[in-house]
Coordinates of C-alpha atoms and ligand atoms in Angstrom, one line a residue:
H299 CA 7.4 -33.7 -13.3
G300 CA 5.3 -36.8 -12.3
Q301 CA 7.1 -36.9 -8.9
E302 CA 6.5 -33.3 -8.0
P303 CA 4.5 -32.6 -4.9
W304 CA 0.8 -31.6 -5.6
W305 CA 1.3 -28.0 -4.5
K306 CA 3.7 -27.0 -7.2
A307 CA 1.3 -27.1 -10.1
A308 CA -1.7 -26.2 -7.9
T309 CA -3.8 -23.1 -8.2
F310 CA -4.4 -21.6 -4.7
Y311 CA -7.2 -19.2 -4.0
Q312 CA -7.1 -16.9 -1.1
V313 CA -10.4 -16.3 0.7
Y314 CA -10.9 -13.2 2.9
P315 CA -13.7 -14.7 4.9
A316 CA -15.3 -11.5 6.2
S317 CA -15.9 -10.4 2.7
F318 CA -16.5 -13.5 0.6
K319 CA -20.1 -14.6 1.3
D320 CA -22.5 -13.9 4.1
S321 CA -25.0 -16.6 4.7
N322 CA -27.0 -15.3 7.7
G323 CA -27.6 -11.7 6.9
D324 CA -25.3 -10.1 9.5
G325 CA -23.2 -8.3 6.8
W326 CA -20.1 -10.4 7.7
G327 CA -19.0 -13.3 5.6
D328 CA -19.0 -16.7 7.2
L329 CA -18.0 -20.3 6.8
P330 CA -21.4 -21.6 5.6
G331 CA -21.2 -18.8 2.9
L332 CA -17.8 -20.0 1.8
I333 CA -18.9 -23.6 1.7
S334 CA -21.9 -22.6 -0.5
K335 CA -19.4 -21.3 -3.0
L336 CA -17.0 -24.2 -3.2
D337 CA -18.5 -25.4 -6.5
Y338 CA -17.8 -22.0 -7.9
L339 CA -14.1 -22.4 -6.9
D340 CA -14.0 -25.9 -8.1
D341 CA -15.4 -24.9 -11.5
L342 CA -12.8 -22.1 -11.7
G343 CA -10.0 -24.6 -11.4
V344 CA -8.9 -24.0 -7.8
D345 CA -7.0 -26.8 -6.2
C346 CA -6.5 -25.4 -2.7
V347 CA -8.3 -22.8 -0.7
W348 CA -6.4 -20.6 1.8
V349 CA -8.7 -19.1 4.4
C350 CA -7.5 -16.0 6.2
P351 CA -7.8 -16.1 10.0
I352 CA -11.1 -17.3 11.3
F353 CA -10.1 -17.9 14.9
E354 CA -11.5 -16.2 18.0
S355 CA -10.3 -12.6 18.0
P356 CA -11.2 -9.1 19.1
Q357 CA -10.5 -8.1 15.5
A358 CA -8.1 -5.3 16.2
D359 CA -6.4 -6.4 12.9
M360 CA -9.0 -8.4 11.2
G361 CA -8.3 -11.7 13.0
Y362 CA -4.5 -11.4 12.8
D363 CA -4.8 -10.9 16.6
V364 CA -5.9 -14.3 17.8
S365 CA -7.3 -14.7 21.4
D366 CA -7.9 -18.5 21.1
Y367 CA -6.4 -20.6 18.3
R368 CA -8.7 -23.5 18.9
K369 CA -12.0 -21.5 18.7
I370 CA -13.7 -19.9 15.8
H371 CA -14.7 -16.2 15.8
A372 CA -18.4 -16.6 16.3
P373 CA -19.6 -14.5 13.3
Y374 CA -17.7 -16.9 11.1
G375 CA -19.4 -20.0 12.5
T376 CA -18.3 -23.0 14.5
L377 CA -15.8 -25.8 14.7
A378 CA -18.4 -28.0 13.0
D379 CA -18.4 -25.6 10.1
V380 CA -14.7 -26.0 9.7
D381 CA -15.1 -29.7 9.7
T382 CA -17.7 -29.4 7.0
L383 CA -15.4 -27.1 5.0
V384 CA -12.6 -29.6 5.2
R385 CA -14.9 -32.4 4.2
E386 CA -16.5 -30.5 1.3
C387 CA -13.2 -29.4 0.0
H388 CA -11.8 -32.9 0.1
A389 CA -15.0 -34.3 -1.6
R390 CA -14.1 -32.0 -4.5
Q391 CA -10.4 -33.1 -4.5
M392 CA -9.5 -29.6 -3.2
K393 CA -7.2 -29.0 -0.3
V394 CA -7.7 -26.3 2.4
I395 CA -5.1 -24.4 4.3
L396 CA -5.5 -22.0 7.3
D397 CA -3.6 -18.8 8.2
L398 CA -1.2 -19.4 11.0
V399 CA -0.5 -16.2 13.0
V400 CA 2.1 -17.0 15.6
N401 CA 4.5 -14.1 15.7
H402 CA 2.0 -12.5 18.0
T403 CA -1.3 -13.2 19.8
S404 CA -4.1 -10.9 20.8
I405 CA -3.7 -9.2 24.2
E406 CA -6.9 -11.1 25.0
H407 CA -5.1 -14.5 24.6
Q408 CA -4.9 -16.4 27.9
W409 CA -1.1 -16.7 27.5
F410 CA -0.7 -12.9 27.5
K411 CA -3.2 -12.4 30.3
E412 CA -1.0 -14.7 32.4
S413 CA 2.2 -13.2 31.1
R414 CA 1.3 -9.7 32.0
S415 CA -0.1 -10.6 35.5
S416 CA 3.2 -10.7 37.3
K417 CA 7.0 -10.8 36.7
D418 CA 7.2 -14.3 38.1
N419 CA 4.3 -15.8 36.2
P420 CA 5.5 -19.0 34.5
K421 CA 4.4 -17.5 31.1
R422 CA 6.2 -14.1 31.7
S423 CA 8.9 -14.9 29.2
W424 CA 6.4 -16.2 26.6
Y425 CA 6.3 -12.5 25.5
I426 CA 9.0 -9.9 25.3
W427 CA 9.2 -7.6 28.3
K428 CA 11.7 -4.8 29.0
P429 CA 12.2 -2.2 31.6
P430 CA 11.8 1.5 30.6
R431 CA 14.7 3.9 29.8
F432 CA 14.7 7.4 31.2
D433 CA 15.7 10.6 29.3
E434 CA 17.8 13.4 30.9
H435 CA 14.6 14.9 32.4
G436 CA 13.8 11.6 34.1
N437 CA 10.9 10.9 31.7
R438 CA 10.1 7.3 31.0
Q439 CA 11.0 6.2 27.4
P440 CA 10.5 2.9 25.5
P441 CA 13.4 0.5 25.5
T442 CA 14.3 1.3 21.9
N443 CA 13.5 3.8 19.2
W444 CA 11.7 1.3 16.9
R445 CA 8.7 2.3 14.8
G446 CA 6.1 -0.4 14.3
Y447 CA 4.3 -1.3 11.1
F448 CA 1.1 0.4 12.1
A449 CA 2.7 3.7 13.1
G450 CA 3.9 4.5 16.7
S451 CA 6.4 2.7 18.9
T452 CA 6.8 -1.1 18.9
W453 CA 6.6 -0.9 22.7
A454 CA 3.5 -0.6 24.9
W455 CA 3.7 0.3 28.6
D456 CA 2.0 -2.0 31.0
E457 CA 1.1 -0.6 34.4
T458 CA 0.6 -3.9 36.2
T459 CA 4.3 -4.8 36.2
S460 CA 5.8 -1.4 35.1
E461 CA 7.4 -2.8 32.0
Y462 CA 7.0 -2.5 28.2
Y463 CA 6.1 -5.3 25.9
L464 CA 7.1 -5.6 22.3
H465 CA 4.5 -5.4 19.5
L466 CA 5.7 -5.1 15.9
Y467 CA 2.1 -4.4 14.8
A468 CA -0.8 -3.0 16.9
P469 CA -0.5 -2.7 20.7
E470 CA -3.3 -5.3 20.7
Q471 CA -0.8 -7.8 19.1
P472 CA 2.0 -8.6 21.6
D473 CA 4.9 -10.5 20.1
L474 CA 5.5 -14.0 21.3
N475 CA 9.0 -14.9 22.5
W476 CA 10.1 -17.7 20.3
D477 CA 13.4 -18.1 22.3
N478 CA 11.3 -19.8 25.0
P479 CA 11.1 -23.5 24.1
E480 CA 7.8 -24.0 26.1
C481 CA 6.2 -21.3 24.1
R482 CA 7.3 -22.9 20.8
A483 CA 6.0 -26.3 21.9
A484 CA 2.6 -24.7 22.8
I485 CA 2.5 -23.1 19.3
Y486 CA 3.2 -26.4 17.6
Q487 CA 0.6 -28.2 19.7
E488 CA -2.3 -25.8 20.0
T489 CA -2.1 -23.9 16.8
M490 CA -0.8 -26.4 14.4
R491 CA -1.3 -30.1 15.3
F492 CA -4.8 -29.2 16.5
W493 CA -5.9 -28.1 13.0
L494 CA -3.9 -30.8 11.2
D495 CA -5.5 -33.4 13.3
R496 CA -8.9 -32.0 12.1
G497 CA -7.8 -32.6 8.5
V498 CA -6.5 -29.3 7.2
D499 CA -3.8 -29.6 4.6
G500 CA -1.3 -27.0 5.8
F501 CA -0.7 -23.3 6.5
R502 CA 0.0 -19.9 5.2
I503 CA 2.4 -18.7 7.9
D504 CA 2.1 -15.1 8.8
T505 CA 5.2 -13.0 9.2
V506 CA 7.4 -16.1 9.1
N507 CA 10.8 -14.3 9.0
K508 CA 10.1 -12.3 12.2
F509 CA 10.0 -15.0 14.9
S510 CA 13.7 -14.6 15.9
K511 CA 14.6 -11.1 17.2
H512 CA 18.1 -9.8 17.5
A513 CA 18.7 -10.3 21.2
D514 CA 20.5 -7.1 22.0
Y515 CA 17.5 -4.7 21.6
T516 CA 19.6 -1.7 20.6
D517 CA 18.4 1.5 18.9
A518 CA 18.0 1.5 15.2
P519 CA 20.1 4.0 13.2
I520 CA 18.4 7.3 12.5
S521 CA 17.0 7.2 9.0
D522 CA 14.2 9.8 9.6
P523 CA 15.7 12.8 11.4
N524 CA 12.2 14.3 11.9
S525 CA 11.0 11.5 14.1
S526 CA 11.9 10.0 17.4
L527 CA 10.9 6.6 16.0
Q528 CA 12.9 4.8 13.3
P529 CA 12.2 1.8 11.0
A530 CA 14.2 -1.2 12.3
P531 CA 13.3 -4.3 10.3
E532 CA 16.9 -5.5 10.6
M533 CA 16.2 -5.9 14.3
W534 CA 13.5 -8.5 13.8
C535 CA 13.7 -9.9 10.3
N536 CA 15.7 -13.0 9.6
G537 CA 17.1 -13.0 13.1
P538 CA 19.9 -15.2 14.4
R539 CA 17.8 -18.3 15.3
I540 CA 15.1 -18.0 12.6
H541 CA 16.3 -21.0 10.5
E542 CA 16.7 -23.1 13.6
F543 CA 13.1 -22.3 14.6
I544 CA 11.6 -22.9 11.1
H545 CA 13.5 -26.2 10.7
E546 CA 12.3 -27.3 14.2
M547 CA 8.7 -26.4 13.2
N548 CA 9.2 -28.5 10.0
R549 CA 10.6 -31.5 11.9
E550 CA 8.0 -31.3 14.7
V551 CA 4.9 -30.6 12.7
L552 CA 5.0 -29.9 9.0
A553 CA 6.9 -33.0 7.9
P554 CA 5.2 -35.6 10.1
Y555 CA 1.8 -34.4 8.7
S556 CA 3.1 -33.8 5.1
A557 CA 1.5 -30.3 5.6
V558 CA 2.1 -27.7 2.9
S559 CA 3.6 -24.5 4.0
V560 CA 3.8 -21.1 2.4
G561 CA 5.5 -18.4 4.5
E562 CA 4.8 -14.7 4.3
L563 CA 8.3 -13.1 4.2
S564 CA 8.5 -9.4 4.0
N565 CA 11.4 -6.9 4.1
T566 CA 13.9 -9.4 2.6
P567 CA 14.8 -8.1 -0.9
D568 CA 18.0 -10.2 -1.1
P569 CA 17.5 -13.6 -2.9
Q570 CA 20.4 -15.1 -0.9
S571 CA 18.5 -14.5 2.3
V572 CA 15.3 -16.0 0.9
L573 CA 16.7 -19.2 -0.6
P574 CA 17.5 -20.9 2.8
Y575 CA 13.8 -20.8 3.7
V576 CA 12.7 -22.6 0.5
S577 CA 15.6 -24.9 -0.3
A578 CA 14.2 -28.4 -0.2
K579 CA 17.2 -30.0 1.4
R580 CA 17.1 -27.6 4.4
Q581 CA 13.6 -28.8 5.3
E582 CA 12.1 -25.5 6.3
L583 CA 9.2 -24.2 4.1
D584 CA 7.8 -25.3 0.8
M585 CA 7.6 -21.8 -0.5
V586 CA 7.3 -18.1 0.5
F587 CA 5.7 -14.9 -0.7
E588 CA 8.2 -12.3 -1.5
F589 CA 6.8 -8.8 -2.0
S590 CA 9.2 -6.8 -4.1
A591 CA 6.9 -6.7 -7.1
I592 CA 3.6 -6.3 -5.3
R593 CA 5.1 -3.5 -3.2
L594 CA 5.9 -1.3 -6.2
G595 CA 4.4 2.1 -5.8
N596 CA 4.7 1.9 -2.0
G597 CA 6.8 4.6 -0.4
N598 CA 9.7 3.6 1.8
L599 CA 9.0 1.2 4.6
F600 CA 7.1 2.4 7.6
G601 CA 6.4 6.1 7.9
G602 CA 6.4 6.7 4.1
K603 CA 4.5 3.7 3.0
Y604 CA 1.5 5.6 1.7
S605 CA 3.6 8.2 -0.1
Y606 CA 2.9 6.9 -3.6
Q607 CA 6.0 6.4 -5.8
P608 CA 5.2 6.0 -9.6
F609 CA 7.2 3.3 -11.3
T610 CA 7.8 2.2 -14.9
L611 CA 7.1 -1.1 -16.7
P612 CA 10.9 -1.9 -16.9
T613 CA 11.0 -1.8 -13.1
L614 CA 8.0 -4.2 -12.8
K615 CA 9.7 -6.5 -15.3
A616 CA 13.0 -6.5 -13.6
M617 CA 11.4 -7.3 -10.2
T618 CA 9.4 -10.0 -11.7
S619 CA 12.4 -11.6 -13.4
K620 CA 14.6 -11.4 -10.4
W621 CA 12.1 -13.4 -8.3
Q622 CA 11.3 -15.8 -11.2
R623 CA 15.0 -16.6 -11.6
F624 CA 16.2 -16.7 -8.0
I625 CA 15.5 -20.5 -7.8
D626 CA 17.2 -21.3 -11.1
G627 CA 19.7 -24.2 -10.6
T628 CA 18.6 -24.6 -6.9
D629 CA 16.3 -27.0 -5.1
G630 CA 14.1 -24.1 -4.1
W631 CA 10.5 -23.2 -5.2
T632 CA 8.6 -20.0 -5.6
T633 CA 5.1 -18.4 -5.7
V634 CA 3.3 -16.3 -8.2
F635 CA 0.8 -13.7 -7.1
C636 CA -0.1 -10.0 -7.7
E637 CA -2.9 -9.5 -5.1
N638 CA -3.6 -10.3 -1.5
H639 CA -5.5 -8.8 1.4
D640 CA -2.7 -6.3 2.2
N641 CA -2.6 -4.5 -1.1
G642 CA -4.6 -2.6 -3.6
R643 CA -6.2 -4.4 -6.5
A644 CA -3.8 -5.4 -9.3
V645 CA -6.0 -4.0 -12.2
S646 CA -6.0 -0.6 -10.5
R647 CA -2.3 -0.6 -9.9
F648 CA -0.7 -2.5 -12.8
G649 CA -3.6 -2.3 -15.3
D650 CA -5.9 0.4 -16.6
T651 CA -9.3 1.2 -15.2
S652 CA -9.9 4.4 -17.2
T653 CA -12.5 2.9 -19.4
H654 CA -14.6 -0.2 -19.3
E655 CA -12.8 -1.6 -22.3
F656 CA -9.3 -1.0 -21.0
W657 CA -10.4 -2.4 -17.6
R658 CA -11.5 -5.6 -19.2
R659 CA -8.5 -5.9 -21.6
S660 CA -5.9 -5.1 -18.9
A661 CA -7.4 -7.5 -16.4
K662 CA -7.1 -10.3 -19.0
T663 CA -3.6 -9.3 -19.8
L664 CA -2.7 -9.5 -16.0
A665 CA -4.3 -12.9 -16.0
L666 CA -2.1 -13.9 -18.9
W667 CA 0.9 -12.7 -17.0
Q668 CA 0.1 -14.5 -13.8
T669 CA -0.9 -17.8 -15.3
T670 CA 2.2 -18.1 -17.4
M671 CA 4.7 -17.6 -14.6
T672 CA 6.9 -20.2 -12.9
G673 CA 5.9 -21.3 -9.4
S674 CA 2.8 -22.0 -7.4
L675 CA 0.0 -19.7 -8.4
F676 CA -2.1 -17.8 -5.8
L677 CA -5.2 -15.9 -6.8
Y678 CA -7.0 -13.5 -4.4
Q679 CA -10.7 -13.5 -4.3
G680 CA -12.2 -11.1 -6.9
Q681 CA -9.0 -11.0 -9.0
E682 CA -10.7 -13.5 -11.3
I683 CA -13.5 -11.0 -12.2
G684 CA -11.2 -7.9 -12.3
M685 CA -12.4 -6.3 -9.0
T686 CA -11.0 -2.8 -8.7
N687 CA -10.0 -0.4 -6.0
M688 CA -12.7 1.4 -4.0
P689 CA -14.0 4.4 -6.0
A690 CA -11.9 7.5 -5.7
A691 CA -14.9 9.5 -4.7
W692 CA -15.4 7.6 -1.5
G693 CA -14.5 9.4 1.7
I694 CA -11.8 8.5 4.2
E695 CA -14.5 7.1 6.5
E696 CA -14.8 4.1 4.2
Y697 CA -11.3 3.0 5.2
K698 CA -11.6 0.6 8.1
D699 CA -8.1 -1.0 8.2
I700 CA -6.1 -0.2 11.3
E701 CA -3.0 0.6 9.2
A702 CA -4.9 3.0 6.9
V703 CA -6.6 4.7 9.9
N704 CA -3.4 5.1 11.9
F705 CA -1.4 6.5 9.0
Y706 CA -4.2 8.9 8.1
N707 CA -4.5 10.0 11.8
E708 CA -0.7 10.4 12.0
A709 CA -0.8 12.7 9.0
V710 CA -3.6 14.7 10.4
A711 CA -1.8 15.1 13.8
S712 CA 1.2 16.5 11.9
G713 CA -1.0 19.4 10.9
D714 CA 0.8 19.4 7.5
Q715 CA -1.9 19.6 4.7
A716 CA 0.5 18.5 2.0
R717 CA 1.2 15.3 4.0
I718 CA -2.5 14.7 4.6
D719 CA -3.2 15.0 0.8
K720 CA -0.3 12.8 0.0
T721 CA -1.4 10.1 2.4
K722 CA -5.0 10.3 1.1
H723 CA -3.7 9.9 -2.5
G724 CA -1.4 7.0 -1.5
L725 CA -4.3 5.3 0.4
S726 CA -6.5 5.6 -2.7
I727 CA -4.1 3.4 -4.6
L728 CA -2.4 1.2 -2.0
A729 CA -4.6 0.8 1.0
R730 CA -5.3 -2.7 2.3
D731 CA -9.0 -1.8 2.4
H732 CA -9.3 -2.0 -1.4
S733 CA -9.1 -5.7 -1.4
R734 CA -11.3 -6.1 1.6
I735 CA -14.7 -4.8 0.3
P736 CA -17.4 -7.4 -0.3
F737 CA -17.0 -9.9 -3.1
Q738 CA -19.2 -9.1 -6.1
W739 CA -21.4 -12.1 -6.9
S740 CA -24.2 -10.6 -8.8
E741 CA -26.1 -7.4 -9.6
E742 CA -28.5 -8.1 -6.7
P743 CA -28.6 -5.6 -3.8
N744 CA -25.3 -5.7 -1.8
A745 CA -23.7 -7.5 -4.9
G746 CA -25.2 -10.8 -3.7
F747 CA -22.6 -10.8 -0.9
C748 CA -25.3 -10.5 1.8
S749 CA -29.1 -10.1 1.7
G750 CA -30.5 -6.8 0.6
E751 CA -31.7 -5.9 4.1
A752 CA -28.3 -6.5 5.7
S753 CA -25.7 -3.9 6.0
P754 CA -22.3 -5.2 4.9
W755 CA -19.3 -4.4 7.2
M756 CA -17.7 -2.6 4.4
R757 CA -19.4 -0.6 1.6
V758 CA -20.1 -2.5 -1.6
H759 CA -18.4 -1.2 -4.7
D760 CA -20.4 1.2 -6.9
D761 CA -19.5 -0.9 -10.0
C762 CA -20.9 -4.1 -8.7
G763 CA -23.7 -4.0 -11.2
T764 CA -21.3 -4.5 -14.1
I765 CA -18.3 -6.3 -12.3
N766 CA -19.7 -9.5 -10.9
V767 CA -19.6 -13.3 -11.2
E768 CA -23.1 -13.6 -12.6
A769 CA -22.5 -11.1 -15.4
Q770 CA -19.2 -12.8 -16.5
T771 CA -20.2 -16.5 -16.2
G772 CA -20.6 -17.9 -19.7
D773 CA -19.5 -14.7 -21.5
P774 CA -16.6 -15.8 -23.6
E775 CA -15.1 -12.3 -23.6
S776 CA -15.1 -12.0 -19.8
I777 CA -12.2 -11.9 -17.4
L778 CA -13.7 -14.8 -15.4
E779 CA -13.9 -17.1 -18.5
F780 CA -10.4 -16.1 -19.5
Y781 CA -9.0 -17.1 -16.1
R782 CA -10.9 -20.4 -16.3
G783 CA -9.4 -21.2 -19.7
M784 CA -5.9 -20.0 -18.7
L785 CA -5.8 -22.1 -15.5
K786 CA -6.5 -25.2 -17.7
L787 CA -3.9 -24.2 -20.2
R788 CA -1.4 -23.6 -17.5
K789 CA -1.8 -27.2 -16.2
K790 CA -1.9 -28.7 -19.7
H791 CA 1.5 -27.2 -20.5
R792 CA 2.8 -27.2 -16.9
N793 CA 6.3 -28.1 -18.0
V794 CA 6.5 -24.7 -19.7
F795 CA 4.3 -22.5 -17.6
V796 CA 4.6 -23.9 -14.0
F797 CA 8.1 -25.4 -14.2
G798 CA 9.7 -23.6 -17.1
R799 CA 12.7 -21.3 -17.1
H800 CA 11.8 -17.6 -17.4
V801 CA 13.8 -15.5 -19.9
L802 CA 13.0 -11.8 -20.1
L803 CA 13.3 -10.1 -23.6
E804 CA 13.5 -6.4 -24.3
P805 CA 13.9 -5.4 -20.6
E806 CA 14.0 -1.7 -21.4
D807 CA 10.8 -1.5 -23.5
E808 CA 8.5 0.8 -21.6
H809 CA 5.2 -0.5 -23.1
V810 CA 5.5 -4.1 -24.2
W811 CA 6.4 -7.0 -21.8
I812 CA 7.9 -10.0 -23.5
Y813 CA 9.3 -13.2 -21.9
L814 CA 10.0 -16.7 -23.0
K815 CA 9.1 -19.7 -21.0
E816 CA 11.2 -22.8 -21.7
E817 CA 10.7 -26.3 -20.6
Q818 CA 13.7 -27.6 -18.7
G819 CA 15.7 -30.7 -19.5
G820 CA 14.3 -32.6 -22.5
D821 CA 16.3 -33.9 -25.4
G822 CA 18.1 -30.7 -26.2
A823 CA 17.7 -27.1 -26.9
S824 CA 16.2 -27.5 -30.4
T825 CA 13.3 -29.7 -29.3
R826 CA 12.5 -28.1 -26.0
K827 CA 9.0 -26.7 -25.7
R828 CA 9.0 -22.9 -25.6
A829 CA 6.3 -20.3 -25.2
L830 CA 6.6 -16.6 -25.9
V831 CA 4.4 -14.3 -23.9
V832 CA 3.8 -10.8 -25.4
M833 CA 1.7 -8.2 -23.5
N834 CA 1.0 -4.6 -24.3
F835 CA 1.0 -2.7 -21.0
S836 CA -0.2 0.5 -22.7
R837 CA -3.3 1.9 -24.3
E838 CA -1.7 2.5 -27.7
E839 CA -1.2 0.0 -30.5
R840 CA 2.4 -1.4 -30.4
P841 CA 4.4 -3.3 -33.1
L842 CA 4.8 -7.1 -32.5
L843 CA 8.3 -8.4 -32.6
D844 CA 9.5 -11.2 -34.9
V845 CA 7.8 -14.0 -33.0
A846 CA 9.4 -16.9 -34.9
A847 CA 12.9 -15.4 -34.3
A848 CA 12.2 -14.8 -30.6
L849 CA 11.0 -18.4 -30.3
G850 CA 14.1 -19.6 -32.1
C851 CA 12.2 -21.5 -34.7
E852 CA 11.3 -21.3 -38.4
G853 CA 8.3 -19.2 -39.3
E854 CA 6.1 -22.2 -40.0
A855 CA 6.6 -23.7 -36.5
A856 CA 5.6 -20.6 -34.5
R857 CA 2.0 -21.2 -33.4
F858 CA -0.5 -18.9 -31.8
L859 CA -1.6 -20.5 -28.6
V860 CA -4.0 -18.1 -27.0
G861 CA -4.6 -14.4 -26.6
T862 CA -6.7 -11.9 -24.7
D863 CA -8.7 -11.2 -27.8
G864 CA -9.8 -14.9 -28.1
V865 CA -9.3 -15.7 -31.8
E866 CA -6.0 -15.6 -33.5
S867 CA -5.2 -12.1 -34.7
K868 CA -3.1 -12.0 -37.8
I869 CA -2.3 -8.4 -37.3
S870 CA 1.4 -7.8 -36.7
S871 CA 0.7 -5.3 -33.9
L872 CA -0.8 -5.5 -30.5
K873 CA -3.8 -3.5 -29.6
G874 CA -3.8 -1.5 -26.4
W875 CA -3.6 -3.9 -23.4
E876 CA -3.7 -7.0 -25.7
G877 CA -1.7 -10.1 -24.7
R878 CA -0.9 -13.2 -26.7
I879 CA 1.1 -16.4 -26.3
Y880 CA 3.0 -18.0 -29.2
C881 CA 4.7 -21.4 -28.9
N882 CA 6.8 -23.9 -30.8
F883 CA 4.6 -26.9 -29.9
Ligands
TEU972 O1 1.3 -8.8 7.2 C1 2.7 -8.7 7.5 C2 3.4 -7.4 7.0 O2 4.5 -7.1 7.5 C3 3.0 -6.6 5.9 O3 3.1 -7.3 4.7 C4 1.6 -6.0 6.1 O4 0.9 -6.0 4.9 C5 1.7 -4.5 6.6 O5 0.8 -3.8 5.8 C6 3.0 -3.9 6.5 O6 2.9 -2.5 6.6 C7 0.7 -9.9 7.8 C8 -0.8 -9.9 7.4 O7 -0.8 -10.3 6.1 C9 -1.4 -8.7 7.7 O8 -2.8 -8.6 7.3 C10 -1.4 -8.4 9.2 O9 -1.8 -7.2 9.5 C11 0.1 -8.6 9.7 O10 0.7 -9.7 9.2 C12 0.1 -8.7 11.2 O11 -0.4 -10.0 11.6

């Protein structure tokens, strides 16, 4: 795979800048803080840093509401700090990508201020405006019955011109109208070329499949008879012109700069609809995040999101395999991840935090899972030390995210205690807040995230005295050192782990997860390199299958490669939450 682009075998690391490292004692992470930790990321084995939105923003949705794409939100630092970040990353042979949020802007963006000022403003059609409807009593109603992602209607009434504007997320996040060519040109120029000219290497593109809306703006079918608002993702996901827009963006900006692109693509469970985005010959995106596996446990889309749905290991395996295999035999590419800033912590959701020992073992097994999968690997800050969800004992006031707050308030407004309890329970597992609390650097006050005198913008985890970078550095048993080793191993055997074919074995086993990774091409099936990944996703000891037979080789040739317990275990059973890799090379 010598000719493969750099981003395929790369390890990406997502930084949530508000919570990574505060350098000036205001309790809010910043760019100088991030820069001071680049050696840490370099030592871990990171090749590319993805920084979540740092642009000027009123922070209605943590910077996913941008009021000026060419300015930095002051608490993060300055443009000069971004230049330093780019330089310091490149000096370490690391790349850096920014978050591109162009489905919507903030209501404070100049474009929107102009657009809302009058119906004949030149930027009026840069956003999506519609007249009201009226019910039989003559009451004003929004143009459609659509429910937005953060609860409530997707339409906000604007007095100035007596029309509604569309917002799929918060009312503070009006949707841009991609059908307007001047608007698209401004996006390419001001939000993309501006940063590429400053040396950034590409973008994670927010909500990339929602730029083209279905033009008819009709009501969504009733799926929730108890509500006047209905989920309507089919009205705005993968719309009629989406591939035209993404291809244009590629031709206009991404390709000329050789910029890497990873699109965030939700509500698209059908592989046939995902492939066109990532098929190389179509020249759209390099790769996308698909969320079926990471969304397990979420209730149905929209209103029911925080009604927790337990799931089994076979379901997780099936989801994983589906999205490992969907590029087989195509020219597409995929991503590997189990955490981000929009989901609860993986060890709390897919692992076991009931005891210290199970926490450590299961976090390492999750590491084994992630680092042996096909695609570009994305780690989320804190995953490498096994950071967990916020403690169950914390009150609802510790949840700061607009989505969590709105869903909770909606439940409270219903007056239905069962619904309130259900929502609280769901939030305790799934809320976006869990991944947004301060990073745990050390056992110092405020976990070393900010100075002891400062008050961090979110509460620091009670467990930061034991779960932190300092405690794990150099400890051969630690999650952090395990990640470090696995990231090296993944690259060393990239033909197997990064580029190999994934084959699921024993799909119905409720406790043990087993898959083969097989090098593609080569001289023939018998000499092809193969690895067998076996992971016990339960607390109890489980029998190990016949490894040599599963690898398709004679007993002598099956070799132990690595395991979560470190040294080779001769025991023919797996301890609770133990994982191992065997191979034929
Ligand atoms: O998220 C887009 C999105 O649709 C979901 O994945 C999101 O997590 C939400 O919880 C759905 O209920 C992206 C960003 O990752 C997210 O942080 C932003 O809030 C959102 O876009 C709006 O910009």
